[in-house]
PDB file of C-alpha atoms in Angstrom:
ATOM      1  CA  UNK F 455     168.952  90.509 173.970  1.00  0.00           C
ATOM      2  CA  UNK F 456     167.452  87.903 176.155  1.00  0.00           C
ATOM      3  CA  UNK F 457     165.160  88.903 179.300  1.00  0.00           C
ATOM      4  CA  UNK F 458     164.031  87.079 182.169  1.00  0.00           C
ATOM      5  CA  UNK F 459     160.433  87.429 183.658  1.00  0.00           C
ATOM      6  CA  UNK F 460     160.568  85.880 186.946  1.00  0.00           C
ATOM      7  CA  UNK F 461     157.435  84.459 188.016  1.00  0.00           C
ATOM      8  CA  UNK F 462     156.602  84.005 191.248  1.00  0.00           C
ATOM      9  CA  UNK F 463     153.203  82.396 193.292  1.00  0.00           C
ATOM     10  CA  UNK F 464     150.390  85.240 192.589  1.00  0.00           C
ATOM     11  CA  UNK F 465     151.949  87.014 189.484  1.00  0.00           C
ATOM     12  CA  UNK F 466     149.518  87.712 187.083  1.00  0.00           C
ATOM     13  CA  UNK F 467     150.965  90.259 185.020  1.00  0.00           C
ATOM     14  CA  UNK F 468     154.039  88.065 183.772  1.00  0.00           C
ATOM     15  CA  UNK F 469     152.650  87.170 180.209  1.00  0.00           C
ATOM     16  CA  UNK F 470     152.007  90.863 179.785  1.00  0.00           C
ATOM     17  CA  UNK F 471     155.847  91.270 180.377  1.00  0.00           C
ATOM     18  CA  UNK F 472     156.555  88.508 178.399  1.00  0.00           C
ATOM     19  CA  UNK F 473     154.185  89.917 175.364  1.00  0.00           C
ATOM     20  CA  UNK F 474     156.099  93.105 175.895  1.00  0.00           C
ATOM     21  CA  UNK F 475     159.477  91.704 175.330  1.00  0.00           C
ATOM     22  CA  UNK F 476     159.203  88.924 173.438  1.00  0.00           C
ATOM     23  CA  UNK F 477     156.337  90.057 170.726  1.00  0.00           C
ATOM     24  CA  UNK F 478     156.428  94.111 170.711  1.00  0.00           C
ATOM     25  CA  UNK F 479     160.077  94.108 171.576  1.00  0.00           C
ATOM     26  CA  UNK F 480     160.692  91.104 169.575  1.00  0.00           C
ATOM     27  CA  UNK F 481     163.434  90.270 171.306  1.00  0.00           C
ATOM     28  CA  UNK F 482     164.013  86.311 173.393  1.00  0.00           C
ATOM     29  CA  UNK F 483     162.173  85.864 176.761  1.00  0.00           C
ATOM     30  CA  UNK F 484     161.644  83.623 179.037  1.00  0.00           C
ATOM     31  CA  UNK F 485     158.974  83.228 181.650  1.00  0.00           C
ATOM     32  CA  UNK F 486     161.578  81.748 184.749  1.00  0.00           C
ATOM     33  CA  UNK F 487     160.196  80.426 188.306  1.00  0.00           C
ATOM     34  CA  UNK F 488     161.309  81.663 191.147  1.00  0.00           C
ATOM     35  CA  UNK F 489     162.260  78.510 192.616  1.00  0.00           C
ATOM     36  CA  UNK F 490     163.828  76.850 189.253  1.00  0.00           C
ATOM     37  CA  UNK F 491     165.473  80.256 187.964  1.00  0.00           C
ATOM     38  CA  UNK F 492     169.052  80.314 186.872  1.00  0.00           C
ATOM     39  CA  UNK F 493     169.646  84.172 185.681  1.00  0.00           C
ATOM     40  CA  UNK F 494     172.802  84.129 185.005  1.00  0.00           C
ATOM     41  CA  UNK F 495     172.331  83.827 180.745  1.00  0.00           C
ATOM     42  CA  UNK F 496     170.135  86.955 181.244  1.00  0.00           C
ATOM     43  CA  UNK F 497     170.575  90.582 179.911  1.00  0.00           C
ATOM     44  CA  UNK F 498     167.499  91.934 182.002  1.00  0.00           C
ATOM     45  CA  UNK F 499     165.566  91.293 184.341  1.00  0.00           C
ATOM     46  CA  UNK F 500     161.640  91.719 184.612  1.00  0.00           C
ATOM     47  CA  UNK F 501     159.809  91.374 187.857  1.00  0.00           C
ATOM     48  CA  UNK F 502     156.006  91.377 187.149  1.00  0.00           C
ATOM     49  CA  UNK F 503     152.886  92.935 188.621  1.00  0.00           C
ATOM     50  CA  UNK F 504     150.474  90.715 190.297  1.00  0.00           C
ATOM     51  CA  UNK F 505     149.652  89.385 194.121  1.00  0.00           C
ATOM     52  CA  UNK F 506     153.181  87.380 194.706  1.00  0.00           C
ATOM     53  CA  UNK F 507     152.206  84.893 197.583  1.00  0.00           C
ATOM     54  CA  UNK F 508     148.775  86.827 197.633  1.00  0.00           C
ATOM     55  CA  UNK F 509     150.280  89.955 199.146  1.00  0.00           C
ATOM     56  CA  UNK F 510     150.335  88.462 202.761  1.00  0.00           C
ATOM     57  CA  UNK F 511     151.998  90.087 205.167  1.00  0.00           C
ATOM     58  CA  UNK F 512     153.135  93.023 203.451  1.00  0.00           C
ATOM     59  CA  UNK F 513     153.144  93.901 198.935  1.00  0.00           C
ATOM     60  CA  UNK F 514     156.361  91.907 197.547  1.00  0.00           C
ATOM     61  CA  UNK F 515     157.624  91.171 201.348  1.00  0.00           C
ATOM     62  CA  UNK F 516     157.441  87.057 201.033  1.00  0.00           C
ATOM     63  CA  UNK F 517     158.825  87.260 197.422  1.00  0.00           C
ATOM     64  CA  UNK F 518     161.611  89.363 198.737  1.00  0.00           C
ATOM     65  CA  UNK F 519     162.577  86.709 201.519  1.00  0.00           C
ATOM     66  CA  UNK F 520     163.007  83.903 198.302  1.00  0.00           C
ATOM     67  CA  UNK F 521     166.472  82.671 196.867  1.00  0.00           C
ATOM     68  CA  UNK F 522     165.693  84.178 193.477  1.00  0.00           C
ATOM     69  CA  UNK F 523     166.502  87.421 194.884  1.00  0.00           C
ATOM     70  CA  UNK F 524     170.121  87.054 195.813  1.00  0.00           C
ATOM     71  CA  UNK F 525     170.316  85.897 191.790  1.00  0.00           C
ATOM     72  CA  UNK F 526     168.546  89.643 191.390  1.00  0.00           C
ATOM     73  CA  UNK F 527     170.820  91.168 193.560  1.00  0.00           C
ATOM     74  CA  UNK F 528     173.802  89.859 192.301  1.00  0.00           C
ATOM     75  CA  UNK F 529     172.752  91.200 188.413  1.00  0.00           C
ATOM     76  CA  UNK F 530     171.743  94.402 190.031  1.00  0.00           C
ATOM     77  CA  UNK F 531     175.719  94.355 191.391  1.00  0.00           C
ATOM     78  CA  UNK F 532     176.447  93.436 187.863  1.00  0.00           C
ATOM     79  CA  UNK F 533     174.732  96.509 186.229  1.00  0.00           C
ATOM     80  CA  UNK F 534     171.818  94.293 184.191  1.00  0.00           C
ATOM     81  CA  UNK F 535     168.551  96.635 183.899  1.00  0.00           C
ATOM     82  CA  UNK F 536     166.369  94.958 186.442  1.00  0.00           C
ATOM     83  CA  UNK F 537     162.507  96.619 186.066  1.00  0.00           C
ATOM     84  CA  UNK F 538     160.172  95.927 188.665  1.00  0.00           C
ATOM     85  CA  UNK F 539     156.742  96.645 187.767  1.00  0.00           C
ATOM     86  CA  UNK F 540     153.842  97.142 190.340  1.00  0.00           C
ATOM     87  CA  UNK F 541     154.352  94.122 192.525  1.00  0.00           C
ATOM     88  CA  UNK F 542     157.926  94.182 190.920  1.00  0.00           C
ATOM     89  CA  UNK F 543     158.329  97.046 191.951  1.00  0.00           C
ATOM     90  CA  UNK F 544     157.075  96.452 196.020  1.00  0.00           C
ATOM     91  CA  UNK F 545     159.051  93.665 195.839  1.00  0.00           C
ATOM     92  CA  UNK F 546     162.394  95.903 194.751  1.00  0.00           C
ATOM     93  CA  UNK F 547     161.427  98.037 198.015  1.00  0.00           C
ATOM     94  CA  UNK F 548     161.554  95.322 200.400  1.00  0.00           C
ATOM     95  CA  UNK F 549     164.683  93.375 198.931  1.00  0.00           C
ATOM     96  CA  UNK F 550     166.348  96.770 199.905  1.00  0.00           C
ATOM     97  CA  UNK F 551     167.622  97.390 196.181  1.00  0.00           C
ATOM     98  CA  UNK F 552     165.445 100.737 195.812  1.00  0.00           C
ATOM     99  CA  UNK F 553     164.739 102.978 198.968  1.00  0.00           C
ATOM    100  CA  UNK F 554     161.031 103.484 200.245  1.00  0.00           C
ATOM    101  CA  UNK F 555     158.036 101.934 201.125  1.00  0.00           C
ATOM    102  CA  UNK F 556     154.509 101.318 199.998  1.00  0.00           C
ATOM    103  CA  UNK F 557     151.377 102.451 201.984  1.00  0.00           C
ATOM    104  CA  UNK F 558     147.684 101.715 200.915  1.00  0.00           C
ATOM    105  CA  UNK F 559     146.360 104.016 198.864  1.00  0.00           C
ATOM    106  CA  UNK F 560     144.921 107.373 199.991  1.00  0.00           C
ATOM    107  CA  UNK F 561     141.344 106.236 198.675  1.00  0.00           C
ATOM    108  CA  UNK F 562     141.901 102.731 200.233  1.00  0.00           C
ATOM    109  CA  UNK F 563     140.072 101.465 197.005  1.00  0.00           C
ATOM    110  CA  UNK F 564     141.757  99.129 194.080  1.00  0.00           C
ATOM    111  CA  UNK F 565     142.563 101.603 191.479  1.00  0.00           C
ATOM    112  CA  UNK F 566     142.631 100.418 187.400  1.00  0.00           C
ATOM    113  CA  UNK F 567     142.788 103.032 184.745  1.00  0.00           C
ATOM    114  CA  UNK F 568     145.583 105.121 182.921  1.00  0.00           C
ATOM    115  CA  UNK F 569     147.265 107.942 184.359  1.00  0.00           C
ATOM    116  CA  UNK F 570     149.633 110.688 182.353  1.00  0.00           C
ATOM    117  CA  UNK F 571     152.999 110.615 183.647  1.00  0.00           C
ATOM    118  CA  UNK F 572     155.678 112.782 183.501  1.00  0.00           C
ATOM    119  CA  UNK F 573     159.271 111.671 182.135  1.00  0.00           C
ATOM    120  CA  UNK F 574     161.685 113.230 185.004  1.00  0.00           C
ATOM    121  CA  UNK F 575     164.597 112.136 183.655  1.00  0.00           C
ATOM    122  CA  UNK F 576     164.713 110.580 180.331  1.00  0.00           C
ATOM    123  CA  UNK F 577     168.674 109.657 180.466  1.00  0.00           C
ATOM    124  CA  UNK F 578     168.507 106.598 182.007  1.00  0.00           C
ATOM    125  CA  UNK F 579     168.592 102.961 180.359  1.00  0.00           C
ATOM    126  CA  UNK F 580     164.928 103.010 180.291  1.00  0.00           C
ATOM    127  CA  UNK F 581     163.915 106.351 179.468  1.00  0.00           C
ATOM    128  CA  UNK F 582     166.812 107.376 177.023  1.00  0.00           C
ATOM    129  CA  UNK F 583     163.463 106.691 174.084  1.00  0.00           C
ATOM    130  CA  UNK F 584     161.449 109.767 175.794  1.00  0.00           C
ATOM    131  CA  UNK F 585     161.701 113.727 175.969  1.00  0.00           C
ATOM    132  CA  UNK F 586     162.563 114.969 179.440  1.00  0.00           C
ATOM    133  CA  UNK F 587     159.276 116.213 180.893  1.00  0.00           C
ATOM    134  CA  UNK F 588     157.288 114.480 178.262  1.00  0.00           C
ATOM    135  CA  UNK F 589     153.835 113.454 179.193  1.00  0.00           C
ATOM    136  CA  UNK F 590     153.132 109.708 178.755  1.00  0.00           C
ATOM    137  CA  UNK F 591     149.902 108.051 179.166  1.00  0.00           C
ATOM    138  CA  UNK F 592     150.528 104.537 181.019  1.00  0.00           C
ATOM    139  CA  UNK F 593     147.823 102.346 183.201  1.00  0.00           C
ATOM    140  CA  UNK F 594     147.874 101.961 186.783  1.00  0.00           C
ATOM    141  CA  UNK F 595     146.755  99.010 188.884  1.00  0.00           C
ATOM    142  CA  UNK F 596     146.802  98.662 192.300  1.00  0.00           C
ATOM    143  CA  UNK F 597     145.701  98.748 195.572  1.00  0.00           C
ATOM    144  CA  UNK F 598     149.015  99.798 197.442  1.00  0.00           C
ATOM    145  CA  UNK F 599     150.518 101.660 195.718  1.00  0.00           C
ATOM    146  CA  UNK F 600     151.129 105.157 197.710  1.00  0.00           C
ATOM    147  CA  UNK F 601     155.204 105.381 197.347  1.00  0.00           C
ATOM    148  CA  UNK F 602     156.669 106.544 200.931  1.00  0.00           C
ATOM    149  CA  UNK F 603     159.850 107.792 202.257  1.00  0.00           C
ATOM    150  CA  UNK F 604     161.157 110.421 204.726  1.00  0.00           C
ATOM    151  CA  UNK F 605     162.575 114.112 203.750  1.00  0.00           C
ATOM    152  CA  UNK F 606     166.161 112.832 203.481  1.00  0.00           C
ATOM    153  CA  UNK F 607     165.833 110.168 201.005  1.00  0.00           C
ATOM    154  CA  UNK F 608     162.946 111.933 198.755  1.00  0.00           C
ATOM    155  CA  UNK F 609     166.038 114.923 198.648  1.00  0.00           C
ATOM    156  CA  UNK F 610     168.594 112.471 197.909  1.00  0.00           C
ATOM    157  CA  UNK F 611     166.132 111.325 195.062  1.00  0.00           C
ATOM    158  CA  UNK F 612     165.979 114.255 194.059  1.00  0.00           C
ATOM    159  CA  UNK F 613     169.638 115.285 193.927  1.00  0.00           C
ATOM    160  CA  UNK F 614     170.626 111.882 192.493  1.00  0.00           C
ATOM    161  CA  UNK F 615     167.906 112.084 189.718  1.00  0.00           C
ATOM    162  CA  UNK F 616     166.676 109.235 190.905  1.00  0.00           C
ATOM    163  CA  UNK F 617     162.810 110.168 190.015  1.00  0.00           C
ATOM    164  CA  UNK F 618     162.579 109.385 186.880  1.00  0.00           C
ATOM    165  CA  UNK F 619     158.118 109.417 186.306  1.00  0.00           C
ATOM    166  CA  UNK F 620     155.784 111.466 188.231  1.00  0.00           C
ATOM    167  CA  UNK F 621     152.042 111.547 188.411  1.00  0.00           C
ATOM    168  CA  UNK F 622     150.691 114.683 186.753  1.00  0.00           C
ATOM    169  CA  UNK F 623     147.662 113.808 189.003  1.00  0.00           C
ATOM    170  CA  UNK F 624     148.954 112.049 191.662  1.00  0.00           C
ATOM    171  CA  UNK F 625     146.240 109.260 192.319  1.00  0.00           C
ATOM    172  CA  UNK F 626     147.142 107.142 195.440  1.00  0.00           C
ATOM    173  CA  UNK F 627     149.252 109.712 197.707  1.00  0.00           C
ATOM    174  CA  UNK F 628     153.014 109.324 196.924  1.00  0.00           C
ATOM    175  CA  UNK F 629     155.267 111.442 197.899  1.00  0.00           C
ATOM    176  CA  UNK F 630     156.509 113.817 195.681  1.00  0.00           C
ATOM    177  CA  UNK F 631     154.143 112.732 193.251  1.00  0.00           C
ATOM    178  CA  UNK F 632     156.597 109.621 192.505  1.00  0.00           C
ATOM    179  CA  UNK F 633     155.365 107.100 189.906  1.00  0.00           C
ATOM    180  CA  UNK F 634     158.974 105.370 189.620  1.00  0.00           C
ATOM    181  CA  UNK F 635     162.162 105.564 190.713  1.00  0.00           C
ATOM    182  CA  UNK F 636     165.945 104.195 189.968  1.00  0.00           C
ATOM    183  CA  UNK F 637     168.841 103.047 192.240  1.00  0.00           C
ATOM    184  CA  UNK F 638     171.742 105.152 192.625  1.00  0.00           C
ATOM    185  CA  UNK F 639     173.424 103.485 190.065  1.00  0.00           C
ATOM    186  CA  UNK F 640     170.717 103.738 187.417  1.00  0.00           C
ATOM    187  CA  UNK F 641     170.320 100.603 186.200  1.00  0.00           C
ATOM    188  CA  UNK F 642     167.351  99.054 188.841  1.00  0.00           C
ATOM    189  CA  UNK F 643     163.878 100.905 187.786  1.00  0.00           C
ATOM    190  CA  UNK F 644     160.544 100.388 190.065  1.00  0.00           C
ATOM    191  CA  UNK F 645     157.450 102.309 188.638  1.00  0.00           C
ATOM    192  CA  UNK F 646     154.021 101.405 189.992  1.00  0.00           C
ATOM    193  CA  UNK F 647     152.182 102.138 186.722  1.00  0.00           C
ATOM    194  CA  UNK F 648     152.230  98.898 184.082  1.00  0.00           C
ATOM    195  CA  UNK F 649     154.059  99.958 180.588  1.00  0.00           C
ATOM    196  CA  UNK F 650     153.737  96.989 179.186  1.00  0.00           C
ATOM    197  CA  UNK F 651     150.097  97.686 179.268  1.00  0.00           C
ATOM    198  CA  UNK F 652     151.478 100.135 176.974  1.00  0.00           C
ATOM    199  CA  UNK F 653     152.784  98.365 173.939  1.00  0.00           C
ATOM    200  CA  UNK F 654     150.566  98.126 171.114  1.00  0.00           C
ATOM    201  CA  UNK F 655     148.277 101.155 169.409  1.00  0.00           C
ATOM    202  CA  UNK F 656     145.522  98.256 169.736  1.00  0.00           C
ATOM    203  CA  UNK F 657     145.112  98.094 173.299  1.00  0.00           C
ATOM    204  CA  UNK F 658     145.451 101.753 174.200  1.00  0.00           C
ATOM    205  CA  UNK F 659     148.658 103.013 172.928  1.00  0.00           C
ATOM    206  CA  UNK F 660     152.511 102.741 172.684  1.00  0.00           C
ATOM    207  CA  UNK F 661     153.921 104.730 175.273  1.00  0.00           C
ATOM    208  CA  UNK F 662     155.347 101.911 177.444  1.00  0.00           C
ATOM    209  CA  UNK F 663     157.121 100.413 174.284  1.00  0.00           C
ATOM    210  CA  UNK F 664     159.537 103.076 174.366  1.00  0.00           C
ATOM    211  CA  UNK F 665     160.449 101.920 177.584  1.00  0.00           C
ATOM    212  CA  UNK F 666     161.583  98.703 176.728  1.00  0.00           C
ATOM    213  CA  UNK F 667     163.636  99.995 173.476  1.00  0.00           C
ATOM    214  CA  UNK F 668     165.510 102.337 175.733  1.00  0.00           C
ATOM    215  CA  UNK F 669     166.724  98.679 177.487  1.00  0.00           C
ATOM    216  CA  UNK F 670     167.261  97.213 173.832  1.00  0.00           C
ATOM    217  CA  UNK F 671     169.243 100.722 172.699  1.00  0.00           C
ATOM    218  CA  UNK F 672     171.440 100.811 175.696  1.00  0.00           C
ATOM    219  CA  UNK F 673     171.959  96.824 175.582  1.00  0.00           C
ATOM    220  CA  UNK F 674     173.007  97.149 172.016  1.00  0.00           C
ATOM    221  CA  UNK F 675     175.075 100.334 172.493  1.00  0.00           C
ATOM    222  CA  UNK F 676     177.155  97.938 175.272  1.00  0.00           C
ATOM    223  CA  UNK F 677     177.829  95.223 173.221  1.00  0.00           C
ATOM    224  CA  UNK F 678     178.497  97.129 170.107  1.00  0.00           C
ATOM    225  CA  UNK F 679     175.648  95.591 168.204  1.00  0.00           C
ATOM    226  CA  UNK F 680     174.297  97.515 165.145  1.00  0.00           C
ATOM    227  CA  UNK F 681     169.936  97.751 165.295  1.00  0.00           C
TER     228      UNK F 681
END
């Protein structure tokens, strides 16, 4: 399986993604810029943490505005997991491929520790590795990272099962407790918290592996490829 890790002006957390993939996962990845990317030869798609054109304006909105995104659009269309991580994540919200918003936090401080999370629904491509209400210990940080949306779309989350982590102690203010979400169709995930901060037992733990072989499993279930 080969993943992309798009890197755009301000990303910092891209060789964590790429550590993730390539060296825990062991699977080919690429670190791609945004304005030389061609993601066509892809399987997945990894949009990384970070301060993408140093958060101006809004989290993820100038990085939304860029050409690579009509290339992450169109693999969305295609079903190819897409995971947006933290500012990955922000930017998913304001490219219009996952619903919501993101607010400073509650605190209004810079937050950076982990945070136990709770596996909502563990049947989609990137949870199919975890126990439904499982409790996973994952880092956090950011700054703006309070998820927001009105009554009608956090019920059509809900009905959809669209929620797939929650906060057990929700530390910035989202609503519903929301730690990450999927698109209707399942295959685009944006979580705030960083699993591939969560890869090896040496810096912390493995709980965000698991993550990442849910991709590989459902990948390799797809293309009828034996592990």
């Amino acid at each position: 399986m080969k993943f992309a890790v798009v890197v755009f002006p301000g990303s910092n957390c891209d060789r964590d993604m790429y550590f993730a993939a390539k060296d825990a996962l062991g699977e080919e990845a690429d670190l791609v810029w945004y304005q030389e990317a061609d993601l066509s030869d892809y399987d997945a798609i990894l949009l990384p943490g970070g301060f993408s054109y140093g958060d101006y304006l809004r989290s993820g909105a100038i990085a939304a505005t860029s050409q690579v995104t009509e290339q992450i659009r169109a693999a969305a269309e295609a079903g190819k997991p897409i995971l947006g991580v933290c500012n990955g994540f922000q930017v998913l919200l304001e490219t219009g491929l996952l619903p919501g918003a993101m607010l400073s936090n509650v605190n209004q401080k810079f937050m950076c520790h982990y945070e136990t999370l709770i596996v909502e629904n563990n049947e989609t491509m990137f949870t199919s590795h975890y126990e439904k209400k499982e409790k996973i210990s994952i880092p956090i940080a950011h700054g703006d990272g309070n998820y927001y949306c009105d009554e009608e779309t956090y019920q059509t989350l809900l009905e959809n099962d669209q929620i797939a982590f929650t906060y057990e102690n929700n530390p910035n203010g989202s609503v519903g407790d929301i730690a990450g979400i999927t698109n209707e169709a399942g295959n685009v995930l944006g979580m705030m918290p960083h699993p591939e901060r969560a890869v090896e037992k040496l810096i912390g733990n493995e709980d965000g592996l698991r993550l990442f072989q849910s991709i590989l499993t459902h990948w390799r279930n797809n293309h009828a490829i034996n592990a």
